[in-house]
Every structure is written in structure tokens, then in C-alpha cells.
Coordinates of N, CA and C and ligand atoms in Angstrom, one line a residue:
X1 N 45.4 -0.1 30.3 CA 45.0 -1.4 30.2 C 45.0 -1.7 28.6
X2 N 45.4 -2.8 28.2 CA 45.5 -3.3 26.6 C 44.1 -3.6 26.2
X3 N 43.9 -3.2 24.9 CA 42.5 -3.3 24.3 C 42.5 -4.8 23.9
X4 N 41.3 -5.3 23.8 CA 41.2 -6.7 23.5 C 40.4 -6.6 22.0
X5 N 41.2 -7.1 20.9 CA 40.7 -7.0 19.7 C 39.3 -7.7 19.4
X6 N 39.4 -9.0 20.1 CA 38.3 -9.7 19.6 C 36.9 -9.2 20.2
X7 N 37.0 -8.2 21.2 CA 35.8 -7.5 21.4 C 35.4 -6.2 21.0
X8 N 36.5 -5.7 20.3 CA 36.5 -4.4 19.9 C 35.2 -4.0 19.0
X9 N 34.9 -5.0 18.4 CA 33.7 -4.7 17.3 C 32.3 -4.8 18.1
X10 N 32.3 -5.0 19.5 CA 31.2 -4.9 20.2 C 30.6 -3.7 20.7
X11 N 29.4 -3.1 20.6 CA 29.0 -1.8 21.1 C 29.1 -1.9 22.5
X12 N 30.1 -0.9 23.2 CA 30.3 -0.8 24.5 C 28.8 -0.5 25.3
X13 N 28.9 -1.1 26.4 CA 27.7 -0.7 27.4 C 26.3 -1.4 26.9
X14 N 26.4 -2.1 25.7 CA 25.1 -2.9 25.5 C 25.0 -4.3 26.1
X15 N 23.9 -4.5 26.8 CA 24.0 -6.0 27.6 C 23.3 -6.9 26.7
X16 N 22.2 -6.5 25.9 CA 21.6 -7.4 25.3 C 22.4 -7.9 24.0
X17 N 22.8 -9.4 24.0 CA 23.5 -9.9 22.9 C 23.1 -9.4 21.5
X18 N 21.7 -9.4 21.3 CA 21.3 -9.4 19.9 C 21.4 -7.7 19.5
X19 N 21.7 -6.9 20.3 CA 21.9 -5.6 19.8 C 23.3 -5.2 19.9
X20 N 24.4 -6.2 19.8 CA 25.8 -6.0 19.7 C 25.9 -5.7 18.2
X21 N 27.1 -5.4 17.8 CA 27.2 -5.0 16.3 C 28.4 -5.4 15.7
X22 N 28.7 -6.7 15.6 CA 29.8 -7.4 15.1 C 29.6 -7.3 13.6
X23 N 30.5 -6.9 12.7 CA 30.4 -7.0 11.5 C 30.7 -8.2 10.9
X24 N 29.7 -9.1 10.4 CA 29.8 -10.6 9.8 C 30.5 -10.8 8.4
X25 N 29.9 -9.9 7.6 CA 30.4 -9.9 6.3 C 30.2 -8.3 5.7
X26 N 31.1 -7.9 4.7 CA 31.1 -6.6 4.1 C 31.5 -6.9 2.6
X27 N 30.6 -6.2 1.8 CA 31.0 -6.5 0.5 C 30.7 -5.1 -0.2
X28 N 31.3 -4.9 -1.5 CA 31.2 -3.7 -2.3 C 30.6 -4.2 -3.7
X29 N 29.4 -3.9 -3.9 CA 28.7 -4.5 -5.1 C 28.8 -3.1 -6.2
X30 N 28.6 -3.6 -7.6 CA 28.8 -2.6 -8.6 C 27.5 -2.7 -9.4
X31 N 26.6 -3.3 -9.2 CA 25.3 -3.4 -9.9 C 24.2 -4.2 -9.2
X32 N 23.0 -4.0 -9.5 CA 21.6 -4.8 -8.8 C 22.0 -6.3 -9.0
X33 N 22.5 -6.7 -10.1 CA 22.8 -8.2 -10.1 C 23.9 -8.8 -9.3
X34 N 24.9 -7.9 -8.8 CA 25.9 -8.4 -7.8 C 25.2 -8.3 -6.6
X35 N 24.3 -7.4 -6.3 CA 23.7 -7.2 -4.9 C 22.8 -8.4 -4.8
X36 N 22.0 -8.9 -5.9 CA 21.2 -10.1 -5.9 C 21.9 -11.3 -5.6
X37 N 23.2 -11.3 -6.1 CA 24.1 -12.7 -6.0 C 24.3 -12.7 -4.6
X38 N 24.8 -11.5 -3.9 CA 25.0 -11.6 -2.5 C 24.0 -11.9 -1.9
X39 N 22.9 -11.5 -1.9 CA 21.6 -12.0 -1.2 C 21.4 -13.4 -1.3
X40 N 21.7 -14.1 -2.4 CA 21.7 -15.5 -2.6 C 22.5 -16.3 -1.5
X41 N 23.9 -15.5 -1.3 CA 24.7 -16.2 -0.5 C 24.2 -16.3 1.1
X42 N 23.2 -15.2 1.4 CA 23.0 -15.1 2.8 C 22.0 -16.0 3.4
X43 N 21.6 -16.9 2.6 CA 20.5 -17.9 3.1 C 20.8 -18.6 4.1
X44 N 22.2 -19.1 4.0 CA 23.0 -19.9 5.1 C 23.1 -19.3 6.5
X45 N 23.3 -18.1 6.3 CA 23.3 -17.2 7.8 C 21.7 -17.1 8.4
X46 N 20.8 -16.9 7.5 CA 19.5 -16.6 7.9 C 18.6 -17.8 8.2
X47 N 19.0 -18.5 9.2 CA 18.3 -19.7 9.7 C 17.3 -19.1 10.6
X48 N 15.9 -19.5 10.2 CA 15.0 -19.1 11.0 C 14.9 -19.6 12.5
X49 N 14.4 -18.9 13.4 CA 13.6 -17.6 13.1 C 14.7 -16.5 13.2
X50 N 14.3 -15.4 12.4 CA 15.2 -14.2 12.5 C 14.3 -13.1 12.2
X51 N 14.9 -11.8 12.7 CA 14.4 -10.6 12.4 C 15.5 -9.7 12.1
X52 N 15.4 -9.4 10.8 CA 16.4 -8.8 10.0 C 16.1 -7.2 9.8
X53 N 16.9 -6.6 10.2 CA 16.6 -5.0 9.8 C 17.6 -4.6 8.6
X54 N 16.8 -3.8 7.6 CA 17.6 -3.2 6.5 C 17.7 -1.8 6.6
X55 N 18.9 -1.2 6.6 CA 19.2 0.2 7.0 C 19.7 0.8 5.6
X56 N 19.1 1.7 5.0 CA 19.8 2.6 4.0 C 18.8 3.5 3.4
X57 N 19.3 4.5 2.6 CA 18.5 5.4 2.1 C 17.6 4.7 1.0
X58 N 16.5 5.6 0.6 CA 15.6 5.2 -0.6 C 16.7 4.8 -1.8
X59 N 16.3 3.8 -2.4 CA 17.1 3.2 -3.5 C 18.6 2.8 -3.4
X60 N 18.7 2.4 -2.1 CA 20.0 2.1 -1.8 C 20.3 0.4 -2.0
X61 N 19.1 -0.1 -2.2 CA 19.4 -1.6 -2.7 C 18.6 -2.6 -1.9
X62 N 17.9 -2.1 -0.7 CA 17.4 -3.0 0.2 C 16.3 -4.1 -0.4
X63 N 15.6 -3.3 -1.2 CA 14.6 -4.5 -1.7 C 15.2 -5.5 -2.9
X64 N 16.2 -4.9 -3.5 CA 17.3 -5.7 -4.5 C 17.8 -6.9 -3.7
X65 N 18.3 -6.5 -2.5 CA 18.8 -7.6 -1.8 C 18.0 -8.9 -1.4
X66 N 16.7 -8.4 -1.1 CA 15.7 -9.3 -0.7 C 15.4 -10.3 -2.0
X67 N 15.5 -9.7 -3.0 CA 15.2 -10.7 -4.3 C 16.2 -12.0 -4.2
X68 N 17.4 -11.8 -3.9 CA 18.5 -12.7 -3.8 C 18.1 -13.7 -2.6
X69 N 17.7 -13.0 -1.6 CA 17.3 -13.9 -0.4 C 16.3 -14.7 -0.6
X70 N 15.0 -14.1 -1.1 CA 13.8 -15.0 -1.5 C 14.4 -16.0 -2.5
X71 N 15.1 -15.8 -3.4 CA 15.4 -16.7 -4.4 C 16.0 -17.7 -3.9
X72 N 17.1 -17.7 -2.9 CA 17.8 -18.7 -2.3 C 17.0 -19.5 -1.5
X73 N 15.9 -19.1 -0.9 CA 15.0 -19.8 -0.1 C 13.9 -20.6 -1.1
X74 N 14.0 -20.3 -2.2 CA 13.0 -20.9 -3.3 C 11.6 -20.5 -2.7
X75 N 11.6 -19.2 -2.2 CA 10.2 -18.8 -1.9 C 9.7 -17.8 -2.8
X76 N 10.5 -17.3 -3.5 CA 10.0 -16.3 -4.7 C 11.0 -16.2 -5.7
X77 N 10.6 -16.0 -7.0 CA 11.4 -15.7 -8.2 C 11.8 -14.1 -7.9
X78 N 13.1 -13.9 -8.2 CA 13.7 -12.6 -8.0 C 12.6 -11.6 -8.6
X79 N 12.0 -11.9 -9.9 CA 11.4 -10.7 -10.5 C 9.9 -10.7 -9.7
X80 N 9.5 -11.5 -9.1 CA 8.2 -11.5 -8.2 C 8.6 -10.6 -6.9
X81 N 9.6 -10.3 -6.5 CA 9.9 -9.6 -5.4 C 10.0 -8.3 -5.7
X82 N 9.0 -7.5 -5.3 CA 8.7 -5.9 -5.3 C 8.7 -5.3 -4.2
X83 N 8.7 -4.1 -4.1 CA 8.8 -3.3 -2.8 C 7.3 -3.4 -2.1
X84 N 7.4 -3.8 -1.1 CA 6.1 -3.4 -0.3 C 5.9 -2.1 0.6
X85 N 6.0 -1.1 -0.5 CA 6.1 0.4 0.1 C 4.4 0.5 0.5
X86 N 3.5 0.2 -0.6 CA 2.1 0.4 -0.2 C 1.3 -0.8 0.3
X87 N 1.9 -1.9 0.1 CA 1.1 -3.2 0.8 C 1.6 -3.6 2.1
X88 N 2.6 -2.8 2.5 CA 3.6 -3.0 3.5 C 4.1 -4.3 4.0
X89 N 3.5 -5.4 3.6 CA 3.9 -6.8 4.0 C 3.8 -7.6 2.9
X90 N 4.8 -8.4 2.5 CA 4.8 -9.4 1.5 C 5.3 -10.6 1.9
X91 N 4.4 -11.7 1.7 CA 4.7 -13.0 2.3 C 5.3 -14.0 1.0
X92 N 6.4 -14.5 1.3 CA 7.1 -15.4 0.5 C 7.2 -16.7 1.0
X93 N 6.4 -17.8 0.8 CA 6.5 -19.3 1.4 C 7.6 -20.1 0.7
X94 N 8.6 -20.5 1.5 CA 9.5 -21.5 0.7 C 9.5 -22.8 1.8
X95 N 10.1 -24.0 1.2 CA 10.0 -25.0 1.9 C 10.6 -25.2 3.2
X96 N 11.6 -24.4 3.5 CA 12.2 -24.1 4.8 C 12.0 -23.0 5.8
X97 N 11.2 -22.1 5.0 CA 11.1 -20.8 5.7 C 10.0 -20.0 5.1
X98 N 9.2 -19.1 5.9 CA 8.3 -18.1 5.2 C 8.9 -16.8 5.6
X99 N 9.1 -16.3 4.5 CA 9.8 -14.9 4.6 C 8.6 -13.7 4.5
X100 N 8.8 -12.8 5.5 CA 7.7 -11.7 5.5 C 8.8 -10.4 5.0
X101 N 8.3 -9.7 3.9 CA 9.2 -8.5 3.7 C 8.3 -7.4 3.9
X102 N 8.8 -6.5 5.0 CA 8.2 -5.5 5.4 C 8.6 -4.2 5.1
X103 N 7.8 -3.1 4.7 CA 8.5 -1.7 4.6 C 7.7 -0.9 5.3
X104 N 8.5 -0.3 6.3 CA 8.0 0.6 7.4 C 8.0 2.1 6.8
X105 N 8.4 2.5 5.7 CA 8.7 3.8 5.3 C 7.6 4.6 5.5
X106 N 6.4 4.2 5.2 CA 5.3 5.1 5.4 C 4.4 4.8 6.7
X107 N 4.9 4.1 7.6 CA 4.5 4.0 9.1 C 5.1 5.0 9.9
X108 N 4.5 5.8 10.5 CA 5.0 6.7 11.4 C 4.8 6.6 12.9
X109 N 3.7 6.0 13.4 CA 3.4 6.0 14.8 C 3.4 4.4 15.1
X110 N 3.5 4.3 16.5 CA 3.3 3.1 17.4 C 2.1 2.5 16.8
X111 N 1.0 3.4 16.8 CA -0.4 2.7 16.5 C -0.4 2.1 15.3
X112 N 0.0 2.9 14.2 CA 0.0 2.3 13.0 C 0.9 0.9 12.7
X113 N 2.0 1.0 13.4 CA 3.0 -0.2 13.4 C 2.1 -1.5 14.1
X114 N 1.2 -1.2 15.2 CA 0.6 -2.1 15.7 C -0.4 -2.9 14.8
X115 N -1.0 -2.0 14.0 CA -2.1 -2.7 13.1 C -1.3 -3.7 11.9
X116 N -0.1 -3.8 12.0 CA 0.7 -4.7 11.1 C 0.7 -6.1 12.1
X117 N 0.8 -6.1 13.3 CA 0.8 -7.2 14.1 C 1.9 -8.0 13.8
X118 N 3.2 -7.3 13.7 CA 4.5 -8.0 13.4 C 4.7 -9.0 14.2
X119 N 4.5 -9.1 15.7 CA 4.7 -10.1 16.5 C 3.9 -11.4 16.2
X120 N 2.6 -11.3 15.7 CA 2.1 -12.7 15.0 C 2.6 -13.1 13.9
X121 N 3.7 -12.6 13.2 CA 4.2 -13.3 12.1 C 5.4 -13.8 12.6
X122 N 5.9 -13.5 13.9 CA 7.1 -14.4 14.2 C 6.8 -15.7 14.5
X123 N 7.6 -16.6 14.2 CA 7.3 -18.0 14.6 C 8.7 -18.9 14.4
X124 N 8.8 -20.2 14.7 CA 9.9 -20.7 14.6 C 10.5 -20.9 13.2
X125 N 9.6 -20.7 12.2 CA 9.8 -20.9 10.9 C 9.8 -19.6 10.0
X126 N 9.8 -18.6 10.7 CA 9.7 -17.4 9.9 C 11.0 -16.7 10.0
X127 N 11.2 -15.6 8.8 CA 12.2 -14.7 8.8 C 11.5 -13.4 8.3
X128 N 11.6 -12.4 9.4 CA 11.1 -11.0 9.0 C 12.2 -10.3 8.3
X129 N 12.1 -9.8 7.2 CA 13.2 -8.8 6.5 C 12.3 -7.3 6.3
X130 N 13.2 -6.4 7.2 CA 12.3 -5.3 7.6 C 12.9 -4.1 7.0
X131 N 12.5 -3.4 6.1 CA 12.9 -2.1 5.8 C 12.6 -0.8 6.4
X132 N 13.4 0.1 7.0 CA 13.0 1.2 7.7 C 12.5 0.7 9.1
X133 N 13.0 -0.3 9.6 CA 12.8 -0.7 10.9 C 13.2 0.0 12.1
X134 N 14.5 0.8 11.8 CA 15.2 1.6 12.9 C 14.3 2.7 13.2
X135 N 13.3 3.0 12.6 CA 12.4 4.1 13.2 C 11.8 3.9 14.4
X136 N 11.6 2.5 14.7 CA 11.1 2.0 16.0 C 12.0 1.3 16.6
X137 N 12.5 1.9 18.0 CA 13.6 1.5 18.9 C 13.5 -0.1 19.3
X138 N 12.1 -0.6 19.5 CA 11.9 -1.8 20.0 C 12.4 -2.8 18.8
X139 N 12.2 -2.6 17.7 CA 12.6 -3.2 16.7 C 14.2 -3.4 16.4
X140 N 14.9 -2.2 16.8 CA 16.2 -2.2 16.8 C 16.6 -3.1 17.9
X141 N 16.0 -3.1 19.0 CA 16.3 -4.0 20.2 C 16.0 -5.5 19.9
X142 N 15.2 -5.6 19.1 CA 14.6 -7.2 18.7 C 15.5 -7.8 17.7
X143 N 16.2 -7.0 16.8 CA 16.7 -7.5 15.7 C 17.8 -8.5 16.0
X144 N 17.8 -9.7 15.0 CA 18.9 -10.6 15.1 C 20.2 -10.1 14.1
X145 N 19.7 -9.8 13.1 CA 20.7 -9.3 12.1 C 20.6 -7.8 11.5
X146 N 21.4 -7.1 11.2 CA 21.4 -5.9 10.5 C 22.0 -5.9 9.2
X147 N 21.5 -5.4 8.3 CA 22.1 -5.4 7.0 C 22.2 -3.8 6.5
X148 N 23.2 -3.0 6.4 CA 23.3 -1.8 6.1 C 23.8 -1.7 4.7
X149 N 23.3 -0.6 4.1 CA 23.6 -0.2 2.7 C 24.2 1.1 2.7
X150 N 25.4 1.5 1.9 CA 26.0 2.8 1.7 C 26.1 2.7 0.2
X151 N 25.7 4.1 -0.3 CA 26.1 4.2 -1.6 C 27.7 4.7 -1.7
X152 N 28.3 4.2 -2.7 CA 29.6 4.7 -3.2 C 29.8 5.2 -4.6
X153 N 28.8 5.8 -5.0 CA 28.7 6.1 -6.5 C 27.4 5.9 -7.1
X154 N 27.3 5.9 -8.4 CA 25.9 5.7 -9.0 C 25.4 4.2 -9.0
X155 N 26.2 3.3 -9.0 CA 25.9 2.0 -8.9 C 26.7 1.2 -7.8
X156 N 27.5 1.7 -7.1 CA 28.5 1.3 -6.1 C 27.5 1.2 -4.7
X157 N 27.7 0.0 -4.0 CA 27.0 -0.1 -2.8 C 28.1 -0.8 -2.1
X158 N 28.2 -0.5 -0.7 CA 28.7 -1.1 0.3 C 27.8 -1.9 1.3
X159 N 27.7 -3.0 1.3 CA 26.8 -3.8 2.2 C 27.7 -4.3 3.4
X160 N 27.0 -4.0 4.5 CA 27.5 -4.6 5.7 C 26.4 -5.5 6.5
X161 N 26.9 -6.8 6.8 CA 25.9 -7.7 7.6 C 26.5 -7.7 9.0
X162 N 25.5 -7.3 10.1 CA 26.0 -7.5 11.4 C 25.1 -8.3 12.1
X163 N 25.7 -8.8 13.4 CA 24.8 -9.6 14.1 C 25.3 -9.3 15.6
Ligands
ADP1 P1 15.7 0.4 -1.6 O1 14.8 -0.9 -1.4 O2 16.9 0.3 -0.7 O3 14.7 1.8 -1.5 P2 15.7 -0.7 -4.2 O4 16.4 -2.0 -4.0 O5 14.3 -0.8 -4.4 O6 16.1 0.2 -3.1 O7 16.4 -0.1 -5.5 C1 17.8 0.2 -5.8 C2 17.8 0.6 -7.1 O8 19.3 1.1 -7.3 C3 17.4 -0.2 -8.2 O9 17.0 0.6 -9.1 C4 18.6 -1.0 -8.6 O10 18.6 -1.2 -10.0 C5 19.8 0.2 -8.5 N1 21.0 -0.4 -8.2 C6 22.1 0.1 -8.9 N2 23.3 -0.3 -8.4 C7 23.0 -1.2 -7.3 C8 23.6 -2.0 -6.5 N3 24.9 -2.2 -6.5 N4 22.9 -2.7 -5.7 C9 21.6 -2.6 -5.6 N5 20.7 -1.8 -6.4 C10 21.5 -1.1 -7.3
MG2 MG1 12.7 -1.1 -0.6

């Protein structure tokens, strides 16, 4: 049977559309500033409501990308976006969306996750930007967009946006 190029990006056997894996955008950045600039371009894609998972090692650039996204939504200045590693959830309100920047690095159990009540943050107007969300399968299943980071050197990063 001939392969169908237009379907080849989809994960075989996955029935839920929002866990398909079509790469929408891919970019190589060479500095934090370039990653922030790329984040600024993503506001058009991230129309609320959205649940976005960020995948990548510590220091890969996940929080750096959120700086650009928050700035584009006029929800926070770049320098005001910091890692929610300890506070777990940061809220940034813009005129067209409320962004919730969430870091689950320190969250290990479903019970701990429940205390964050992430479902209560989801609304017509909200965008959840979640680092380390892949630790919990239901979040992977619920995500609308995934942004993955790969190091390609000291300051090189390949960033892929999938939906
Ligand atoms: P994460 O949230 O994935 O743990 P951060 O965004 O907090 O990572 O940190 C990324 C670090 O890497 C920052 O110190 C940033 O200045 C640095 N960096 C170097 N090159 C890049 C790049 N191309 N993109 C993003 N960050 C970069
Ligand atoms: Mg981070």
C-alpha cells in the first residue's frame, strides 16, 4: 500500500485528535534572546483555551520561551517571568488571555498534583503553560500543543511545536 504523506506525521493508533503529533513549527535558536523572540511569534497560534506542555531538560529553555509568550500577550514583561519551580503556579493576566505558567518538576504524586487544582484554572480565557507535565499521562492526553526543546550545543536549541 502506498504511504500517504499527509498522514505520515500523525501518531499511528492514537484516536484522540489532540494527542496526535504533527509538527507545526521547528526552529533552531542560538541564544536566549532568539528563543524569546520565537516565543513572541507563538501568540497567534495559542488562542485560548489551550493546555500547552513544554518538554525538555533542566536549562533547555522552557521558561525562557514563556517570557516571549507572556510578552506577546501583554500579560507580563519578559524580566518579570521567572521560574515557578517553588511557587508552582504563576498567573499572568493579559487583555485577551490569562496565562498560567506551571512547573511540575517538584510534583511527584497525583495527590500533590491535585492540590494545584489545575482543572479549576482551565477556562475559555486561559492558557496553561506547563513544564514537566509529561510526568502525568492524563496531562499528556489533554494537551492541545506540545513544545519540545533539544540542546544542540552550549547555546543551541532546537524547538519543535506540535499539535
Ligand atoms: P528550563 O525552564 O527549560 O529549565 P530556562 O529557560 O530556565 O530553562 O533556562 C535556560 C537557560 O539557558 C538560561 O540561562 C538561558 O539564558 C540559557 N540559554 C542559552 N542559550 C539558549 C537558547 N538558545 N534558548 C533558551 N535559553 C538559552
Ligand atoms: Mg523552567
